[in-house]
Amino acid sequence: MESLYTLIEMVVKNIVVVLVLMGCVAYTTLLERKLLGRLQVRLGPNRVGPFGLLQPIADGVKSFFKEDIIPDEADKTLYVLAPGISLFAALSMFAVIPFGDTVTFLGRQIKLVVADLDTGLLYLLALATLGEYGVVLGGWASGNKYGVLGALRAAAQMISYEVALGLAVIGTIILAGSLNLRDIVSAQEGMWFVIKYPAGFLFYLVAGLAEINRTPFDMPESESELACGFNIEYSSMKFATFMIAEYAHMFTIAAIVTTLFLGGWMGPWLPGPIWFLIKVFCVIFFFIWERGTYPRLRYDHIMQFGWKVLLPLTLLNVVVTAALVAMGVL
Amino acid sequence: MAETKYMTINMGPQHPATHGVLRVVLELDGETVVSSIPDIGYLHRGIEKIFENRTYWQGQPLTDRLDYTSGMSNNLAYCLAVEKLLGIEIPKRAQYIRVMLSELQRIAAHLLWISTHALDMGAMTVLFYGFRERESCLKVLETVAGARLMPDYIRFGGLREELPEGFLKEAKAFIDDLPRRIDEYETLLTENVIWKRRLKGVCPLSAEDAIGYGVTGPVLRASGVNYDVRKAYPYSSYEDFDFEIPLGTAGDVYDRYLVRLKEMRQSVRIVDQAIQKLPEGPIKADAPEYVPPEKEEVSKDMAALIRHFKIMADGIKPPKGEAYASIESSKGELGFYIVSDGSEKPYRVRIRPPSFLNLGSVSKMIEGSLVADVVAAIGSIDIVLGEIDK
């Protein structure tokens, strides 16, 4: 009987989380367009529904009814698979992120996280890299030269920031003494890691931007150079899947930043999940804001930056943090 | 030993960063450009040939369609050439208004350039800021010409009509506001680390190469060559105005960016002076056989009606000969060479489009640079395909 309850709990949690996540992702696109519009002295979408609130639905319906084209030159299996890989990685990353403490429902203690993994952070790092495969394979499988260039850039970019990304979170592991994200959040009781460990926060934010391919690191896409790069040949729902994956990834990265550095669900007065969402959207606001401000880097600059600046700094950061913790300062 | 194979890639004619229908065939080693061939002609309309089948009046609107970002300047260049052919003198007021309008047009063209160039570099917001100002600039020009892109307002013998009421006030308001806006772009770009890294030292063109390729305009001046038709061979009373020619040193994309920004500020100065010093007087030359009478006269005076009809229906017949006149348009030296055989249609019209010659230097510029720099280089020479393909 107990195992049946657990099963039901798992299924319900999964469904609810995926639905809420997809809703958030859909409205993140609207938020981005609206906010970017405001930053750029224009209005943004405001025609579909009140304040353009139905725009994400219209976008979805539109992509759904577009003709789906698979180029002759394409490697069909990979071409079809690639958007799926991206979306799968972006969505499953969210599984280990705790969006609240526990609630009591029908006498059962329910943890507000889909999978309470003890190796949560490792799982996140692994899946984040997996998501990049979607981009690399998609670009390569389209059989388009711009697509290949986009894929190459994605691969080059991935190896340049991935190490720094991993090193940036080591500090949090040292501070919290656990890879479990719930434990990491609990360790921030009283003081968020962003205050205790601001360097790691900055490094993670920069490397995170590179991971989700956003300005100024939007190399694989760079519409003005590669005419959309890796997704140049994609149309219809496959293109939409890439877009959803991109925004889901952005949302997840914002959620990770919240969990690792901004105290996760913790906050006074309001319930945990609400605090969690508020913090996530603050991070997303930052992502949109900087997109409106910065030009794009060149891909060799990103590699230089990744290897020559970010890597030594994060390494140093790990050593310093470890030393400070050992001395009992932090 | 593995053999190195280059990838040939077609950039354009459908590409967001080739500014129209330019096609560049790139030979790539990874992302490094080994060689490149710019391919043009996708927008060829045979404008030079059409000129030969039109009267001098009818040829005028064709000039609007060359460099569609600076219609006023094109009008001016054509008119100067025809006026040289006819040997007529333009009243001061008309000359000043011509200067004012072509400088406003230069501002509009440079605003379009900074918008698109910044977008090419990924700085999306500047695009909208630039378009906001360009919009108000075009509105000012629209009050004079009634059209935003195809003004056909500067005509040989003077201007189409007197300035509309309130125009000077509008123009003044616009140029008073503009320096603040340019500061805004500079805040976003000039000292931005990413912007500087993308532009500094990228695709430089030495002064010798620039002269060798016949490059003119901001691209030439960014390489440090002090050549501006407005100063070198003043036309339309430019000698009456006080302005400077901004120069670069390195000749890279960043210098071209700075030169154009400074040029906008100088244009603001010129327009300001033109508004202040604008003399009273007629706006059309005193040459009844070539210049049509005022529209009001036509409806009152029989002789004026006949003259108008004669000029419009038959066209004008300039004396046999040839004339070349050039101006400093926003892109560089724009010249018109017109040969007259004494009939109402020109025997030959040859246009010297600045973009065409500037584009010639692109292959040299981008050799050995990255794909991302190709976009920077094409953006920095500010080409308009309407002018290149003619």
XYZ file of C-alpha atoms in Angstrom:
720
model
C 0.000 0.000 0.000
C 2.779 2.370 0.947
C 4.567 1.817 -2.344
C 1.348 2.614 -4.241
C 1.084 5.912 -2.411
C 4.689 6.673 -3.245
C 4.020 5.877 -6.865
C 0.948 8.135 -6.969
C 2.921 10.850 -5.239
C 5.704 10.586 -7.806
C 3.334 10.696 -10.778
C 1.381 13.637 -9.421
C 4.559 15.533 -8.599
C 5.928 14.872 -12.073
C 2.787 16.018 -13.817
C 2.392 19.108 -11.699
C 6.030 20.116 -12.030
C 6.132 19.603 -15.787
C 2.898 21.533 -16.279
C 3.957 24.408 -14.074
C 7.403 24.424 -15.633
C 5.991 24.517 -19.156
C 3.638 27.302 -18.160
C 6.509 29.248 -16.651
C 8.612 28.648 -19.750
C 5.825 29.821 -22.054
C 5.396 32.972 -20.047
C 9.137 33.493 -19.802
C 9.114 33.940 -23.576
C 6.378 36.527 -23.228
C 8.201 38.210 -20.369
C 11.349 38.372 -22.421
C 9.592 39.879 -25.404
C 7.695 42.364 -23.270
C 10.647 43.392 -21.177
C 13.030 43.555 -24.093
C 10.431 45.654 -25.850
C 10.325 48.062 -22.947
C 14.100 48.288 -22.860
C 14.083 49.010 -26.560
C 11.487 51.779 -26.598
C 8.771 49.601 -28.091
C 5.758 47.823 -26.710
C 6.336 44.154 -27.323
C 3.472 41.794 -28.170
C 0.167 43.281 -27.061
C -2.358 42.117 -29.623
C -3.265 38.564 -28.599
C -5.461 38.715 -25.536
C -5.204 41.379 -22.822
C -1.609 42.721 -22.655
C -0.655 40.007 -25.129
C -1.146 37.356 -22.474
C -2.257 34.738 -24.995
C 0.788 35.299 -27.199
C 2.628 32.118 -26.089
C -0.414 30.065 -27.030
C -0.648 31.751 -30.403
C 3.059 31.091 -30.948
C 2.592 27.433 -30.111
C -0.412 27.017 -32.388
C 1.417 28.770 -35.183
C 4.485 26.553 -34.962
C 2.259 23.521 -34.798
C 0.595 24.308 -38.110
C 3.777 25.203 -39.980
C 5.130 22.835 -42.588
C 7.716 20.508 -41.175
C 10.720 20.307 -43.467
C 13.502 17.770 -43.301
C 16.285 18.701 -45.727
C 17.477 16.009 -48.165
C 21.026 16.494 -46.973
C 20.072 15.912 -43.363
C 20.939 12.884 -41.284
C 17.293 12.110 -40.587
C 17.514 10.192 -37.324
C 19.751 12.696 -35.600
C 17.926 15.608 -37.158
C 14.662 14.462 -35.596
C 16.281 13.399 -32.344
C 18.276 16.574 -31.662
C 15.478 18.890 -30.476
C 14.245 16.055 -28.271
C 17.649 15.677 -26.625
C 17.752 19.385 -25.860
C 14.279 19.445 -24.393
C 14.793 16.203 -22.452
C 17.952 17.514 -20.829
C 16.439 20.889 -19.985
C 13.321 19.364 -18.448
C 14.946 16.547 -16.536
C 17.440 18.935 -14.981
C 14.571 20.440 -13.093
C 13.817 17.133 -11.376
C 16.386 17.568 -8.621
C 15.691 21.211 -7.903
C 13.776 21.714 -4.659
C 11.143 24.401 -5.031
C 9.907 24.287 -1.477
C 10.463 22.566 1.861
C 7.875 19.941 2.772
C 4.116 20.034 2.889
C 1.815 17.748 4.798
C -0.930 16.364 2.586
C -3.414 13.733 3.814
C -1.086 12.979 6.682
C 1.895 12.384 4.446
C 5.094 14.425 4.466
C 5.749 15.414 0.860
C 9.080 16.867 -0.161
C 8.675 19.584 -2.748
C 11.186 18.163 -5.182
C 10.652 15.563 -7.862
C 13.752 13.508 -7.071
C 15.615 14.050 -3.843
C 18.987 12.827 -5.091
C 22.025 12.770 -2.875
C 24.166 13.500 -5.918
C 21.851 16.218 -7.182
C 24.529 18.687 -8.186
C 26.514 16.103 -10.151
C 23.337 15.105 -11.949
C 22.757 18.736 -12.894
C 26.250 19.166 -14.300
C 25.946 15.973 -16.295
C 22.588 16.822 -17.815
C 23.602 20.376 -18.615
C 26.298 19.018 -20.890
C 23.888 16.560 -22.415
C 21.653 19.424 -23.493
C 24.457 20.838 -25.572
C 24.492 17.624 -27.590
C 21.115 18.572 -28.973
C 22.578 21.767 -30.353
C 25.745 20.167 -31.693
C 23.960 17.208 -33.283
C 21.120 19.348 -34.590
C 23.499 21.725 -36.309
C 25.596 18.971 -37.729
C 22.702 16.786 -38.830
C 20.983 19.559 -40.797
C 23.560 19.179 -43.532
C 23.834 22.940 -43.763
C 27.182 24.708 -43.660
C 25.928 27.404 -41.351
C 24.461 24.683 -39.176
C 27.828 22.944 -39.022
C 29.546 26.190 -38.088
C 26.961 26.715 -35.366
C 27.508 23.179 -34.092
C 31.282 23.668 -34.082
C 30.903 26.857 -32.142
C 28.576 25.173 -29.674
C 31.125 22.402 -29.104
C 34.001 24.873 -28.761
C 32.006 26.981 -26.364
C 30.890 23.991 -24.321
C 34.400 22.808 -23.533
C 35.480 26.364 -22.737
C 33.008 27.131 -20.010
C 32.016 23.693 -18.742
C 35.064 23.290 -16.543
C 34.655 26.730 -15.057
C 30.987 26.015 -14.471
C 31.855 22.888 -12.525
C 34.557 24.637 -10.535
C 32.261 27.537 -9.666
C 29.874 25.261 -7.770
C 32.596 23.410 -5.859
C 32.687 26.277 -3.383
C 29.042 25.728 -2.547
C 29.677 22.050 -2.059
C 32.510 22.855 0.335
C 30.345 25.297 2.233
C 27.282 23.085 2.414
C 29.159 19.819 2.759
C 26.683 18.056 0.519
C 25.763 17.469 -3.111
C 22.106 17.242 -2.212
C 20.366 20.438 -3.298
C 17.950 20.335 -0.350
C 20.891 20.219 2.016
C 22.551 23.076 0.163
C 19.441 25.196 0.580
C 19.198 24.261 4.264
C 22.844 25.260 4.729
C 21.911 28.771 3.624
C 19.643 29.268 6.603
C 20.538 32.646 7.992
C 22.937 33.671 5.289
C 22.652 33.094 1.569
C 25.718 31.884 -0.237
C 25.583 34.917 -2.496
C 26.779 36.974 0.474
C 29.082 34.334 1.916
C 30.532 33.351 -1.413
C 29.899 36.137 -3.973
C 32.741 35.123 -6.321
C 31.164 31.745 -6.986
C 27.835 33.441 -7.679
C 29.400 35.705 -10.313
C 31.344 32.881 -11.934
C 28.307 30.678 -12.065
C 26.196 33.464 -13.545
C 28.704 34.110 -16.329
C 29.303 30.448 -17.074
C 25.566 29.851 -16.861
C 24.956 32.493 -19.509
C 27.424 30.663 -21.714
C 25.688 27.390 -21.035
C 22.274 28.605 -22.128
C 23.770 30.300 -25.191
C 22.526 33.725 -24.361
C 23.989 37.099 -25.282
C 26.903 37.826 -25.077
C 27.640 34.132 -25.562
C 25.044 33.314 -28.207
C 27.657 31.869 -30.549
C 25.881 28.799 -31.907
C 22.937 30.908 -32.933
C 24.336 34.387 -33.707
C 21.676 35.293 -36.210
C 23.651 38.066 -37.860
C 26.678 35.906 -38.665
C 25.418 32.384 -39.104
C 21.817 33.255 -39.910
C 20.613 31.344 -36.830
C 23.372 28.753 -36.914
C 22.418 25.367 -35.534
C 18.673 25.709 -36.015
C 18.835 27.236 -39.496
C 17.084 24.305 -41.183
C 14.579 23.578 -38.439
C 10.974 24.520 -38.881
C 7.593 23.880 -37.345
C 7.442 22.014 -34.032
C 11.085 20.960 -34.192
C 12.094 24.586 -34.154
C 9.577 25.271 -31.421
C 11.016 22.375 -29.416
C 14.452 23.955 -29.622
C 12.965 27.243 -28.472
C 11.130 25.598 -25.567
C 14.315 23.748 -24.636
C 16.256 27.010 -24.704
C 13.828 28.771 -22.413
C 13.393 25.748 -20.170
C 17.152 25.633 -19.874
C 17.220 29.318 -19.017
C 14.548 28.782 -16.406
C 16.430 25.841 -14.950
C 19.700 27.755 -14.783
C 17.881 30.564 -13.017
C 16.460 27.951 -10.644
C 19.931 26.537 -9.996
C 21.311 29.999 -9.273
C 18.426 30.479 -6.870
C 19.029 27.152 -5.187
C 22.784 27.365 -4.901
C 23.227 31.009 -4.050
C 19.960 32.766 -3.297
C 18.660 30.546 -0.547
C 16.241 28.535 -2.667
C 12.704 28.561 -1.311
C 13.593 30.318 1.919
C 12.059 33.646 2.779
C 9.734 35.200 5.318
C 5.909 35.333 5.238
C 5.242 33.852 1.823
C 5.142 30.088 1.178
C 8.335 28.474 -0.164
C 7.347 27.868 -3.794
C 6.281 31.511 -4.168
C 9.638 32.739 -2.878
C 11.329 30.305 -5.167
C 9.472 31.642 -8.217
C 10.108 35.262 -7.242
C 13.829 34.643 -6.995
C 13.908 32.675 -10.231
C 12.191 35.474 -12.086
C 14.606 38.010 -10.619
C 17.457 36.029 -12.148
C 15.549 35.731 -15.424
C 15.015 39.469 -15.355
C 18.767 39.872 -15.166
C 19.232 37.507 -18.119
C 16.828 39.555 -20.213
C 18.300 42.844 -19.111
C 21.826 41.948 -20.055
C 20.595 40.670 -23.413
C 19.266 44.142 -24.057
C 22.613 45.690 -23.172
C 25.508 43.675 -24.522
C 26.814 42.966 -27.991
C 27.925 39.469 -28.905
C 31.423 38.209 -28.237
C 33.492 36.539 -30.902
C 33.886 32.817 -30.416
C 37.673 32.915 -30.094
C 37.229 35.579 -27.407
C 34.916 33.255 -25.524
C 37.458 30.455 -25.658
C 40.194 32.809 -24.497
C 37.964 34.086 -21.751
C 36.965 30.587 -20.709
C 40.462 29.125 -20.588
C 42.628 32.081 -19.679
C 40.420 34.034 -17.328
C 37.544 31.989 -16.006
C 39.398 28.714 -15.430
C 42.343 30.100 -13.394
C 40.032 32.356 -11.424
C 37.614 29.599 -10.530
C 40.487 27.289 -9.623
C 41.944 29.943 -7.371
C 38.504 30.478 -5.956
C 38.180 26.804 -5.025
C 41.526 26.854 -3.229
C 40.782 30.075 -1.392
C 37.314 28.946 -0.351
C 38.663 25.617 0.862
C 41.379 27.392 2.831
C 38.925 29.830 4.379
C 36.574 27.028 5.371
C 39.478 25.039 6.811
C 40.542 28.057 8.869
C 36.989 28.464 10.019
C 36.520 31.943 8.576
C 33.520 31.006 6.442
C 49.415 13.724 -44.178
C 45.899 14.923 -44.117
C 44.988 17.277 -46.870
C 43.518 20.609 -45.822
C 40.143 21.091 -47.399
C 38.500 24.463 -47.412
C 34.807 24.961 -47.048
C 33.152 27.251 -49.534
C 30.231 29.049 -48.054
C 27.758 31.404 -49.617
C 27.090 34.439 -47.507
C 24.026 35.941 -49.051
C 22.248 37.069 -51.125
C 19.746 36.057 -48.454
C 21.632 36.743 -45.273
C 20.634 39.055 -42.444
C 23.996 40.812 -42.263
C 24.861 41.495 -45.876
C 22.629 44.579 -45.915
C 20.503 43.778 -48.889
C 21.332 41.381 -51.639
C 25.088 41.176 -51.490
C 26.570 37.730 -51.933
C 30.022 36.981 -50.612
C 31.562 33.666 -51.532
C 33.810 32.759 -48.640
C 36.518 30.148 -48.659
C 36.873 29.043 -45.062
C 39.533 27.200 -43.151
C 37.562 26.419 -40.014
C 36.163 29.853 -39.328
C 39.096 31.720 -40.848
C 38.544 33.368 -44.194
C 41.087 32.217 -46.765
C 39.704 34.170 -49.664
C 36.486 35.868 -50.599
C 34.681 37.149 -53.649
C 31.918 39.710 -53.275
C 29.270 39.073 -55.897
C 26.913 41.866 -56.850
C 24.177 42.563 -59.343
C 21.114 41.122 -57.638
C 19.505 44.545 -57.538
C 20.555 45.738 -60.994
C 17.874 47.878 -62.553
C 19.882 49.464 -65.340
C 19.465 52.961 -63.966
C 22.296 54.409 -66.048
C 20.639 53.091 -69.209
C 17.204 54.324 -68.176
C 18.663 57.818 -67.872
C 19.405 57.791 -71.590
C 15.746 57.294 -72.410
C 14.398 59.967 -70.093
C 14.474 63.732 -70.217
C 16.610 65.474 -67.642
C 13.508 66.090 -65.544
C 12.401 62.510 -65.700
C 15.843 61.295 -64.761
C 15.715 63.089 -61.466
C 13.468 60.641 -59.523
C 15.744 57.777 -60.546
C 18.488 59.223 -58.377
C 16.352 58.724 -55.266
C 16.508 55.032 -55.908
C 20.268 54.699 -55.931
C 21.317 54.997 -52.333
C 17.892 54.789 -50.790
C 19.202 55.865 -47.408
C 20.245 59.282 -48.675
C 17.880 60.462 -51.351
C 18.557 64.159 -50.807
C 22.293 63.725 -51.364
C 21.701 61.815 -54.593
C 19.372 64.530 -55.824
C 22.011 67.101 -55.023
C 24.788 65.299 -56.883
C 22.667 64.900 -60.002
C 21.489 68.506 -59.876
C 25.015 69.827 -59.494
C 26.079 67.918 -62.585
C 23.122 69.116 -64.651
C 23.588 72.672 -63.421
C 27.228 72.537 -64.431
C 26.110 71.406 -67.858
C 23.586 74.215 -68.096
C 25.960 76.728 -66.561
C 23.416 78.220 -64.174
C 24.005 79.853 -60.822
C 21.890 78.858 -57.830
C 20.714 81.493 -55.332
C 22.340 81.412 -51.896
C 19.145 80.534 -50.083
C 18.652 77.424 -52.148
C 22.283 76.458 -51.643
C 21.980 76.756 -47.880
C 18.792 74.754 -47.827
C 20.515 72.090 -49.926
C 23.346 71.923 -47.425
C 20.923 71.718 -44.541
C 18.911 68.934 -46.133
C 21.847 66.862 -47.253
C 23.371 67.075 -43.788
C 20.080 65.982 -42.234
C 20.062 63.162 -44.729
C 23.606 62.251 -43.723
C 22.477 62.085 -40.111
C 19.582 59.824 -41.075
C 21.878 57.569 -43.089
C 24.443 57.351 -40.304
C 21.700 56.580 -37.802
C 20.587 53.714 -39.991
C 24.193 52.575 -40.201
C 24.793 52.597 -36.448
C 21.533 50.738 -35.893
C 22.275 47.941 -38.305
C 25.956 47.747 -37.472
C 25.194 47.375 -33.777
C 22.610 44.718 -34.563
C 25.186 42.830 -36.601
C 27.428 42.870 -33.573
C 24.583 41.569 -31.432
C 23.769 44.821 -29.633
C 20.080 44.697 -30.336
C 18.922 47.652 -28.302
C 20.966 50.208 -30.228
C 18.994 49.244 -33.313
C 15.797 50.520 -31.791
C 17.406 53.618 -30.315
C 18.893 54.474 -33.695
C 15.616 53.914 -35.471
C 13.824 56.129 -32.988
C 16.052 59.077 -33.913
C 16.036 58.197 -37.585
C 12.276 58.270 -37.455
C 12.224 61.836 -36.154
C 14.854 62.796 -38.723
C 12.784 61.319 -41.530
C 9.730 63.132 -40.216
C 11.614 66.401 -40.521
C 12.628 65.535 -44.069
C 9.104 64.415 -44.835
C 7.706 67.846 -44.015
C 9.829 69.278 -46.811
C 9.626 66.589 -49.410
C 6.373 64.805 -48.642
C 8.216 61.495 -48.834
C 10.483 59.741 -46.411
C 12.926 57.931 -48.629
C 12.344 59.265 -52.126
C 12.336 63.036 -51.631
C 12.911 64.359 -55.178
C 12.998 67.780 -53.593
C 16.325 69.233 -54.679
C 15.896 69.933 -58.376
C 18.238 71.437 -60.853
C 17.869 75.173 -60.869
C 17.101 75.222 -57.157
C 14.469 73.476 -55.119
C 11.034 72.079 -55.818
C 9.306 74.633 -53.629
C 9.836 76.939 -50.678
C 10.376 75.354 -47.271
C 7.103 74.658 -45.474
C 6.173 76.774 -42.503
C 7.619 75.573 -39.216
C 10.247 73.431 -40.854
C 13.174 75.340 -39.398
C 11.741 74.998 -35.920
C 11.300 71.260 -36.343
C 14.781 70.813 -37.739
C 16.232 72.872 -34.922
C 14.397 70.830 -32.309
C 15.708 67.637 -33.859
C 19.356 68.662 -34.038
C 19.253 70.150 -30.554
C 18.101 66.807 -29.244
C 20.441 64.646 -31.281
C 23.804 65.110 -29.472
C 22.216 63.825 -26.273
C 21.011 60.761 -28.158
C 24.425 60.134 -29.679
C 25.816 60.249 -26.137
C 23.322 57.519 -25.337
C 24.696 55.249 -28.059
C 28.201 56.004 -26.909
C 27.309 54.990 -23.371
C 26.115 51.668 -24.675
C 28.939 51.046 -27.107
C 32.069 53.175 -27.183
C 33.692 52.017 -23.960
C 31.912 48.674 -23.806
C 34.550 45.958 -23.401
C 32.821 43.543 -25.718
C 32.207 46.193 -28.352
C 35.848 47.261 -28.264
C 37.089 43.699 -28.493
C 34.845 43.027 -31.437
C 35.867 46.177 -33.315
C 39.355 47.239 -32.302
C 42.061 46.095 -34.671
C 39.509 44.205 -36.739
C 39.768 44.327 -40.536
C 42.087 47.324 -40.796
C 42.734 49.074 -44.087
C 45.961 51.033 -44.443
C 45.927 54.496 -45.959
C 47.818 53.287 -49.063
C 45.406 50.413 -49.609
C 42.425 52.669 -49.061
C 43.673 55.109 -51.689
C 44.633 52.252 -53.963
C 41.137 50.786 -53.894
C 39.554 54.182 -54.491
C 37.822 54.052 -51.146
C 36.163 57.296 -50.067
C 34.023 58.599 -47.264
C 34.246 57.641 -43.597
C 36.130 54.436 -44.443
C 38.940 56.427 -46.080
C 39.010 59.006 -43.319
C 39.150 56.302 -40.651
C 42.404 55.226 -42.303
C 43.729 58.709 -41.652
C 43.443 60.232 -45.119
C 42.051 63.723 -44.937
C 39.841 63.771 -47.989
C 36.331 65.090 -47.892
C 34.751 66.577 -50.997
C 33.047 69.174 -48.821
C 36.457 70.596 -47.909
C 38.561 69.544 -50.887
C 36.206 70.798 -53.604
C 33.500 72.757 -51.806
C 30.137 72.765 -53.525
C 26.840 74.371 -52.668
C 28.506 76.964 -50.386
C 30.089 74.460 -48.007
C 32.976 76.918 -47.753
C 30.666 79.217 -45.749
C 30.304 76.705 -42.968
C 32.570 75.966 -40.071
C 33.051 72.263 -39.472
C 35.788 69.713 -38.948
C 36.645 66.496 -40.715
C 37.001 63.712 -38.143
C 39.905 61.405 -38.873
C 40.888 57.985 -37.605
C 44.343 56.523 -37.217
C 44.217 52.743 -37.270
C 41.710 52.343 -40.074
C 39.991 49.484 -38.282
C 36.302 48.929 -37.752
C 36.384 50.784 -34.445
C 37.845 53.905 -36.077
C 35.160 53.829 -38.744
C 32.600 53.685 -35.984
C 34.135 56.674 -34.189
C 34.535 58.693 -37.384
C 30.867 58.282 -38.268
C 29.722 59.223 -34.787
C 31.853 62.360 -34.896
C 30.568 63.128 -38.379
C 27.039 63.130 -37.044
C 28.028 65.707 -34.467
C 29.657 67.832 -37.187
C 26.520 67.543 -39.306
C 24.547 68.853 -36.367
C 26.862 71.880 -36.325
C 26.420 72.473 -40.047
C 22.637 72.248 -39.906
C 22.637 74.609 -36.947
C 24.720 77.152 -38.851
C 22.584 76.775 -41.958
C 19.435 77.473 -39.962
C 20.988 80.533 -38.344
C 22.559 81.967 -41.476
C 19.755 81.087 -43.895
C 19.431 84.139 -46.186
C 16.184 85.398 -47.664
C 15.678 85.371 -51.392
C 14.557 83.233 -54.285
C 14.988 79.480 -54.266
C 15.180 79.014 -58.004
C 17.818 80.141 -60.442
C 17.027 82.939 -62.836
C 17.127 80.798 -65.972
C 13.653 80.775 -67.554
C 14.529 78.362 -70.320
C 15.565 75.616 -67.900
C 13.720 76.265 -64.667
C 9.935 75.990 -64.478
C 8.001 78.893 -62.916
C 6.372 78.779 -59.498
C 3.175 76.785 -59.383
C 1.122 79.822 -58.316
C 2.285 81.812 -61.301
C 1.237 79.011 -63.614
C -2.384 79.330 -62.604
C -2.389 83.121 -63.038
C -0.009 83.968 -65.822
C -0.466 82.757 -69.386
C 3.222 83.059 -70.230
C 4.170 81.089 -67.132
C 1.707 78.379 -68.092
C 3.239 78.063 -71.538
C 6.745 78.027 -70.106
C 5.811 75.355 -67.592
C 4.175 73.235 -70.277
C 7.126 73.631 -72.609
C 9.696 72.651 -70.009
C 7.711 69.749 -68.667
C 6.516 68.316 -71.971
C 9.576 68.860 -74.137
C 12.217 68.791 -71.481
C 15.206 71.054 -71.521
C 17.982 71.050 -74.061
C 21.364 71.687 -72.481
C 24.229 72.753 -74.723
C 26.487 70.044 -76.146
C 29.176 69.045 -73.680
C 29.920 67.044 -70.606
C 30.037 67.691 -66.892
C 31.093 65.877 -63.769
C 30.060 66.895 -60.310
C 30.617 65.054 -57.083
C 29.498 65.463 -53.513
C 30.332 63.890 -50.193
C 27.372 61.649 -49.555
C 27.064 59.663 -46.350
C 28.955 56.760 -47.925
C 31.683 58.676 -49.722
C 32.224 60.548 -52.938
C 29.130 60.298 -55.085
C 29.678 61.585 -58.608
C 27.548 62.059 -61.700
C 29.119 62.343 -65.109
C 26.695 63.518 -67.757
C 27.316 63.816 -71.497
C 24.898 65.931 -73.465
C 24.489 65.747 -77.245
C 22.318 68.839 -77.257
C 19.033 66.917 -77.219
C 16.488 66.770 -74.409
C 17.834 63.419 -73.224
C 21.327 62.835 -71.885
C 23.614 60.911 -74.210
C 25.195 59.076 -71.291
C 24.957 59.253 -67.531
C 27.647 57.589 -65.508
C 27.292 57.303 -61.756
C 30.249 56.917 -59.438
C 28.701 55.157 -56.456
C 30.879 55.316 -53.338
C 29.593 52.003 -51.963
C 30.706 50.151 -55.085
C 34.315 51.231 -54.740
C 34.297 50.800 -50.984
C 32.994 47.262 -51.384
C 35.992 46.506 -53.577
C 38.237 46.747 -50.547
C 36.267 44.163 -48.552
C 38.169 41.141 -49.854
C 41.405 42.751 -48.772
C 39.990 43.663 -45.382
C 38.595 40.294 -44.414
C 41.452 38.124 -45.622
C 42.608 36.005 -42.688
C 39.909 37.170 -40.326
C 36.993 35.229 -38.854
C 33.451 34.860 -40.113
C 32.248 37.142 -37.330
C 34.636 39.822 -38.599
C 33.255 39.576 -42.113
C 29.987 40.817 -40.723
C 31.804 43.594 -38.863
C 33.692 44.636 -42.007
C 30.628 44.680 -44.246
C 28.740 46.646 -41.625
C 31.588 49.099 -41.178
C 31.825 50.117 -44.836
C 28.105 50.841 -44.791
C 27.110 49.650 -48.236
C 23.785 50.141 -49.921
C 23.117 47.688 -52.686
C 20.757 50.009 -54.526
C 23.747 52.171 -55.243
C 26.188 49.386 -56.020
C 23.992 47.545 -58.478
C 22.427 50.700 -59.911
